[in-house]
């Protein structure tokens, strides 16, 4: 038997892992074409246009983008973030970012991050700058393979049960990784992203928003007031991002130049195929949504949502933490609204509903819920707007934490909102310890 240090052994397990993970994604109860029909509908505009959308705004945005974003755009950013040519330092930094992902799944071209990592830096630099200069890319970069991952608890024989997973060309992901660095440079230095957005940002922890909620509950209870919290769900937010609106927003924020233009070109050229059960579907195009599996997508979504705080009204019922009124926090598309009064929360919910209307997102009333901390809820339904309703619950799972208003009511200053979460963790740890030690 060969040594575990033998490169051939490592290569065997690398290939085995790739094949095993790929096989776990799919069943063969339906064809690739049937799954394509579901994915294609999901990745294109809803027909007919939902009544909650501002249809006139949508039409005007599409006209404005078609007229004002033709050809090239000037880069007016302070650091010329989108027109500076890439340099060797950018390639080296990019390779550092992919070093822990060398065995990631490949796209249709079968080029892996490992292959890219082993390439000469100067050759990579020339290739990437050439793409920017010509405003194009190799055709093999422009087709993304989609596979389905069944959602938890959903029937495996129904195409609608499957989440869309994109296997983009690693070459393309490396290219957009370099552009992502410039987008983040521009957004963070220019303070374009609001402090409330916690998702996909360097130095921000996943549990920041949960900590903010805990602090808000403590502050409200210490002031002898309840805290009303709305956990808002947006239906298929990333796949629903409207392209014309996205590019217009970025342009108004100051983005422009060859990298910005290259991204717009990429979105127009990308096509998709569905791989399922050993079959490959016919290709199709998508006219909404940020690219699935692409390195730039997280920051593009954060920029798309960066104007949300402008729609959330502030009032005297807001919780103040260290002198700052905290009305809303976001973890990517997971939105949490807070107020110490029912009316204050109602105005904030109506504010995000308005944001959804002019940004062409669906506010999911069924999955959105309200929790009331520090006081027993007198109703089962939270009403807002013209007939809008959200369920009032005692518990919710938020960013992986199980939160409970009943646990909070049993503890000083509401510090028990995590009690159920840690009770579950404690029981799980006890089961694992028992299994390890042989104790039933």
Coordinates of C-alpha atoms in Angstrom, one line a residue, residues 20-399:
X20 CA -18.8 11.6 -4.9
X21 CA -19.9 15.1 -4.4
X22 CA -21.2 15.4 -7.9
X23 CA -23.3 12.2 -7.6
X24 CA -24.8 13.4 -4.3
X25 CA -26.5 16.3 -6.1
X26 CA -28.8 14.4 -8.3
X27 CA -31.3 11.6 -8.9
X28 CA -32.6 10.4 -12.3
X29 CA -36.4 10.6 -11.7
X30 CA -36.7 13.3 -14.4
X31 CA -34.7 14.5 -17.3
X32 CA -32.2 17.4 -17.7
X33 CA -34.7 19.1 -20.0
X34 CA -37.4 19.0 -17.4
X35 CA -35.1 20.5 -14.8
X36 CA -34.0 23.1 -17.4
X37 CA -37.6 24.3 -17.7
X38 CA -37.8 24.9 -14.0
X39 CA -34.4 26.7 -13.8
X40 CA -35.0 28.8 -16.9
X41 CA -38.3 30.1 -15.5
X42 CA -36.6 30.8 -12.2
X43 CA -33.8 32.7 -13.8
X44 CA -35.9 35.0 -16.0
X45 CA -38.6 37.7 -15.3
X46 CA -41.8 36.6 -13.7
X47 CA -44.7 36.5 -16.2
X48 CA -47.0 38.2 -15.7
X49 CA -45.2 41.0 -13.8
X50 CA -46.4 40.9 -10.2
X51 CA -48.8 43.6 -9.2
X52 CA -46.5 44.7 -6.3
X53 CA -43.8 45.8 -8.8
X54 CA -43.6 49.4 -9.9
X55 CA -44.1 48.5 -13.6
X56 CA -43.6 52.0 -14.9
X57 CA -40.3 52.3 -13.0
X58 CA -39.2 49.0 -14.4
X59 CA -40.0 50.2 -18.0
X60 CA -38.1 53.5 -17.5
X61 CA -35.1 51.7 -15.9
X62 CA -34.8 49.4 -18.9
X63 CA -35.1 52.3 -21.4
X64 CA -32.6 54.4 -19.4
X65 CA -30.1 51.6 -19.3
X66 CA -30.4 50.9 -23.0
X67 CA -29.8 54.6 -23.9
X68 CA -27.3 55.7 -21.3
X69 CA -25.1 52.6 -21.0
X70 CA -24.3 52.0 -24.6
X71 CA -20.6 51.5 -25.4
X72 CA -18.0 52.5 -22.9
X73 CA -18.3 54.5 -19.7
X74 CA -15.8 56.8 -18.0
X75 CA -14.1 55.8 -14.7
X76 CA -14.6 58.7 -12.3
X77 CA -13.7 56.9 -9.2
X78 CA -11.0 58.5 -7.0
X79 CA -8.5 55.6 -7.4
X80 CA -9.6 54.8 -11.0
X81 CA -10.6 51.4 -9.5
X82 CA -12.3 50.2 -12.8
X83 CA -9.8 51.4 -15.3
X84 CA -6.4 50.7 -13.7
X85 CA -4.7 47.8 -15.5
X86 CA -4.1 44.7 -13.5
X87 CA -0.6 44.1 -12.3
X88 CA 1.4 41.1 -11.1
X89 CA 0.4 41.9 -7.5
X90 CA -3.2 41.5 -8.4
X91 CA -2.5 38.0 -9.8
X92 CA -0.5 37.0 -6.7
X93 CA -3.3 38.2 -4.4
X94 CA -5.9 36.3 -6.5
X95 CA -3.9 33.1 -6.2
X96 CA -3.7 33.5 -2.4
X97 CA -7.5 33.7 -2.4
X98 CA -7.9 30.4 -4.3
X99 CA -5.2 28.5 -2.6
X100 CA -7.6 26.8 -0.2
X101 CA -10.0 26.0 -3.0
X102 CA -7.8 24.2 -5.5
X103 CA -10.1 21.1 -5.6
X104 CA -13.3 23.1 -6.1
X105 CA -15.6 21.7 -8.8
X106 CA -14.8 22.8 -12.3
X107 CA -17.0 24.3 -15.0
X108 CA -17.6 22.8 -18.5
X109 CA -14.1 23.6 -19.6
X110 CA -12.7 21.2 -16.9
X111 CA -10.0 23.8 -16.0
X112 CA -9.5 23.7 -12.2
X113 CA -8.3 26.3 -9.7
X114 CA -5.3 24.0 -9.3
X115 CA -4.5 24.4 -13.0
X116 CA -4.7 28.1 -12.7
X117 CA -2.6 28.2 -9.5
X118 CA 0.2 26.4 -11.4
X119 CA 0.1 28.8 -14.3
X120 CA 2.8 31.4 -14.9
X121 CA 1.7 34.7 -13.3
X122 CA 2.8 36.9 -16.2
X123 CA 0.8 34.7 -18.7
X124 CA -2.3 35.0 -16.5
X125 CA -1.8 38.8 -16.2
X126 CA -1.5 39.1 -20.0
X127 CA -4.6 37.0 -20.5
X128 CA -6.8 39.0 -18.1
X129 CA -5.7 42.4 -19.3
X130 CA -6.2 41.3 -22.9
X131 CA -9.8 40.3 -22.0
X132 CA -10.4 43.8 -20.5
X133 CA -8.7 45.5 -23.5
X134 CA -10.9 43.7 -26.0
X135 CA -14.0 43.6 -23.9
X136 CA -14.4 39.9 -24.4
X137 CA -13.4 36.5 -23.1
X138 CA -12.9 32.9 -24.5
X139 CA -16.2 31.3 -25.4
X140 CA -15.5 28.4 -23.0
X141 CA -15.9 30.9 -20.1
X142 CA -19.3 31.9 -21.2
X143 CA -21.3 28.8 -20.4
X144 CA -22.1 27.8 -16.9
X145 CA -23.2 24.3 -15.9
X146 CA -26.1 24.1 -13.5
X147 CA -26.9 21.1 -11.3
X148 CA -29.8 20.6 -8.9
X149 CA -29.5 20.1 -5.1
X150 CA -32.7 18.9 -3.5
X151 CA -34.0 21.2 -0.8
X152 CA -34.4 19.7 2.7
X153 CA -37.7 17.9 3.2
X154 CA -38.8 18.3 -0.5
X155 CA -39.7 15.4 -2.7
X156 CA -36.8 14.3 -4.8
X157 CA -38.8 13.3 -7.8
X158 CA -40.1 16.9 -8.4
X159 CA -37.8 19.3 -10.4
X160 CA -39.3 22.2 -8.5
X161 CA -37.7 20.8 -5.3
X162 CA -34.2 21.5 -6.5
X163 CA -31.9 24.4 -5.7
X164 CA -29.9 25.8 -8.5
X165 CA -26.1 25.3 -8.1
X166 CA -23.9 26.9 -10.7
X167 CA -20.5 25.4 -11.8
X168 CA -18.9 28.4 -13.5
X169 CA -15.6 28.2 -15.4
X170 CA -12.8 28.6 -12.8
X171 CA -11.0 30.8 -15.3
X172 CA -13.9 33.1 -15.3
X173 CA -14.2 33.0 -11.5
X174 CA -10.6 34.0 -11.3
X175 CA -11.1 36.9 -13.6
X176 CA -14.2 38.1 -11.7
X177 CA -12.3 37.6 -8.4
X178 CA -9.8 40.3 -9.6
X179 CA -12.7 42.6 -10.5
X180 CA -14.3 41.8 -7.1
X181 CA -11.2 43.2 -5.4
X182 CA -11.7 46.5 -7.3
X183 CA -15.4 46.6 -6.5
X184 CA -14.7 46.1 -2.8
X185 CA -11.9 48.7 -2.9
X186 CA -14.3 51.2 -4.4
X187 CA -17.3 50.3 -2.2
X188 CA -15.5 50.2 1.1
X189 CA -13.2 53.2 0.6
X190 CA -16.1 55.3 -0.6
X191 CA -18.3 54.1 2.3
X192 CA -21.0 53.1 -0.3
X193 CA -22.1 50.0 1.6
X194 CA -24.2 50.9 4.7
X195 CA -23.1 49.8 8.2
X196 CA -26.3 47.7 8.4
X197 CA -25.1 45.3 5.7
X198 CA -23.1 42.6 7.4
X199 CA -23.0 40.0 4.6
X200 CA -19.9 39.1 2.6
X201 CA -17.7 41.8 4.2
X202 CA -14.1 41.4 5.4
X203 CA -13.9 41.7 9.2
X204 CA -17.6 41.2 9.7
X205 CA -18.7 38.1 11.7
X206 CA -21.8 36.1 10.8
X207 CA -23.2 36.5 14.3
X208 CA -22.9 40.3 14.4
X209 CA -26.6 40.9 13.6
X210 CA -27.6 38.4 16.3
X211 CA -25.5 40.3 18.8
X212 CA -27.1 43.6 17.7
X213 CA -30.5 42.0 18.2
X214 CA -29.5 40.8 21.7
X215 CA -28.3 44.3 22.6
X216 CA -31.5 45.9 21.2
X217 CA -33.6 43.5 23.3
X218 CA -31.6 44.3 26.4
X219 CA -31.8 48.0 25.8
X220 CA -35.6 48.0 25.2
X221 CA -36.3 45.8 28.2
X222 CA -34.1 48.0 30.4
X223 CA -36.2 51.0 29.2
X224 CA -39.3 49.0 30.1
X225 CA -40.4 48.8 26.5
X226 CA -41.0 45.8 24.2
X227 CA -39.0 45.2 21.1
X228 CA -40.9 44.4 17.9
X229 CA -38.7 42.5 15.4
X230 CA -39.6 41.6 11.8
X231 CA -37.6 38.9 10.1
X232 CA -38.2 39.6 6.4
X233 CA -37.9 37.0 3.7
X234 CA -37.3 38.1 0.0
X235 CA -38.3 35.4 -2.5
X236 CA -35.3 34.2 -4.6
X237 CA -33.6 37.5 -4.0
X238 CA -30.3 36.8 -5.8
X239 CA -31.9 35.2 -8.9
X240 CA -34.4 38.1 -9.1
X241 CA -31.9 41.0 -9.3
X242 CA -33.0 43.2 -12.2
X243 CA -30.0 43.9 -14.5
X244 CA -30.9 47.3 -15.8
X245 CA -31.6 48.5 -12.3
X246 CA -28.3 47.0 -11.1
X247 CA -26.2 48.8 -13.7
X248 CA -28.0 52.1 -13.3
X249 CA -27.5 52.0 -9.5
X250 CA -23.8 51.3 -9.9
X251 CA -23.4 54.0 -12.5
X252 CA -25.2 56.6 -10.3
X253 CA -22.9 55.6 -7.4
X254 CA -19.9 56.4 -9.6
X255 CA -18.9 53.1 -11.2
X256 CA -17.6 53.2 -14.7
X257 CA -14.6 52.1 -16.8
X258 CA -13.4 49.0 -18.6
X259 CA -14.0 46.6 -15.7
X260 CA -17.6 47.9 -15.2
X261 CA -18.2 47.6 -19.0
X262 CA -16.7 44.1 -19.1
X263 CA -19.1 42.9 -16.3
X264 CA -22.1 44.3 -18.2
X265 CA -20.8 42.5 -21.4
X266 CA -20.4 39.3 -19.4
X267 CA -23.9 39.3 -18.1
X268 CA -25.3 39.8 -21.6
X269 CA -23.2 36.9 -23.0
X270 CA -23.5 34.2 -20.3
X271 CA -25.5 31.1 -21.2
X272 CA -26.4 28.0 -19.1
X273 CA -26.9 24.3 -19.5
X274 CA -28.4 21.9 -17.0
X275 CA -26.5 18.7 -16.1
X276 CA -28.7 15.9 -14.6
X277 CA -28.7 12.1 -14.6
X278 CA -25.8 12.0 -17.1
X279 CA -27.7 14.2 -19.5
X280 CA -27.0 17.8 -20.6
X281 CA -29.9 20.1 -21.5
X282 CA -30.1 22.6 -24.4
X283 CA -28.6 26.0 -23.5
X284 CA -30.6 28.9 -22.3
X285 CA -30.1 32.6 -21.3
X286 CA -31.0 34.5 -18.2
X287 CA -32.1 38.1 -18.2
X288 CA -32.3 38.6 -14.4
X289 CA -30.3 37.6 -11.4
X290 CA -26.7 37.9 -10.4
X291 CA -24.5 35.2 -11.8
X292 CA -24.8 31.9 -10.0
X293 CA -21.5 30.8 -8.4
X294 CA -19.6 33.9 -9.5
X295 CA -17.0 35.6 -7.3
X296 CA -18.4 39.1 -7.9
X297 CA -22.0 38.2 -7.1
X298 CA -22.0 38.9 -3.3
X299 CA -20.7 42.4 -3.6
X300 CA -23.0 43.2 -6.5
X301 CA -25.9 42.1 -4.4
X302 CA -24.7 44.2 -1.4
X303 CA -24.5 47.2 -3.8
X304 CA -27.9 46.5 -5.2
X305 CA -29.3 46.6 -1.7
X306 CA -27.2 49.5 -0.5
X307 CA -30.0 52.1 -0.7
X308 CA -32.4 50.1 1.5
X309 CA -31.7 52.3 4.6
X310 CA -33.1 55.2 2.7
X311 CA -36.5 53.5 2.6
X312 CA -36.6 52.6 6.4
X313 CA -38.0 55.6 8.4
X314 CA -36.6 56.6 11.7
X315 CA -38.7 57.8 14.6
X316 CA -38.7 58.3 18.4
X317 CA -39.5 54.6 18.9
X318 CA -36.2 53.4 17.5
X319 CA -33.7 51.6 19.7
X320 CA -30.5 53.6 20.3
X321 CA -27.3 51.7 20.9
X322 CA -24.3 54.0 21.9
X323 CA -26.3 56.9 20.5
X324 CA -27.0 55.3 17.1
X325 CA -30.6 54.5 16.1
X326 CA -30.7 50.9 15.0
X327 CA -33.7 50.3 12.7
X328 CA -32.5 47.5 10.4
X329 CA -29.6 45.1 9.8
X330 CA -29.0 42.8 6.9
X331 CA -27.0 39.6 6.3
X332 CA -27.0 39.6 2.5
X333 CA -30.7 39.3 1.7
X334 CA -31.8 38.4 5.3
X335 CA -33.4 41.6 6.7
X336 CA -34.2 42.3 10.3
X337 CA -36.3 45.4 11.2
X338 CA -36.7 46.6 14.8
X339 CA -38.8 49.1 16.8
X340 CA -40.0 49.5 20.3
X341 CA -43.6 50.1 19.1
X342 CA -46.0 48.2 16.8
X343 CA -46.6 51.4 14.8
X344 CA -42.9 52.0 14.4
X345 CA -42.3 48.5 13.0
X346 CA -45.3 48.9 10.7
X347 CA -43.8 51.9 9.1
X348 CA -40.5 50.1 8.6
X349 CA -42.2 47.0 7.0
X350 CA -44.0 49.3 4.7
X351 CA -40.7 50.9 3.9
X352 CA -39.0 47.7 2.8
X353 CA -42.2 46.8 0.9
X354 CA -41.7 50.0 -1.1
X355 CA -38.1 49.1 -1.7
X356 CA -39.1 45.8 -3.0
X357 CA -41.6 47.4 -5.3
X358 CA -39.1 49.7 -7.0
X359 CA -36.3 47.1 -7.0
X360 CA -38.6 44.3 -8.4
X361 CA -38.3 41.9 -5.5
X362 CA -41.1 39.8 -4.0
X363 CA -41.8 40.3 -0.3
X364 CA -42.6 36.9 1.0
X365 CA -45.4 37.4 3.6
X366 CA -45.7 33.7 4.2
X367 CA -42.1 33.2 5.4
X368 CA -41.7 36.6 7.0
X369 CA -42.5 36.6 10.7
X370 CA -42.6 39.0 13.7
X371 CA -41.4 38.4 17.2
X372 CA -42.2 40.5 20.2
X373 CA -39.6 40.5 23.0
X374 CA -40.3 41.7 26.5
X375 CA -44.1 41.6 26.3
X376 CA -46.6 38.9 25.5
X377 CA -48.0 39.3 22.0
X378 CA -51.7 40.1 22.1
X379 CA -52.3 39.1 18.5
X380 CA -51.3 36.2 16.2
X381 CA -51.1 38.4 13.1
X382 CA -49.1 41.6 12.4
X383 CA -51.0 43.8 9.9
X384 CA -49.4 46.5 7.7
X385 CA -50.1 48.4 4.6
X386 CA -53.2 47.7 2.5
X387 CA -54.0 44.2 3.7
X388 CA -50.5 42.9 4.3
X389 CA -50.1 40.3 7.1
X390 CA -47.2 38.6 8.8
X391 CA -47.5 35.9 11.5
X392 CA -46.5 36.7 15.0
X393 CA -44.4 33.8 16.4
X394 CA -42.7 32.9 19.7
X395 CA -39.7 31.4 17.9
X396 CA -37.7 31.8 14.8
X397 CA -34.4 30.4 13.4
X398 CA -32.3 33.4 12.3
X399 CA -28.9 33.0 10.7

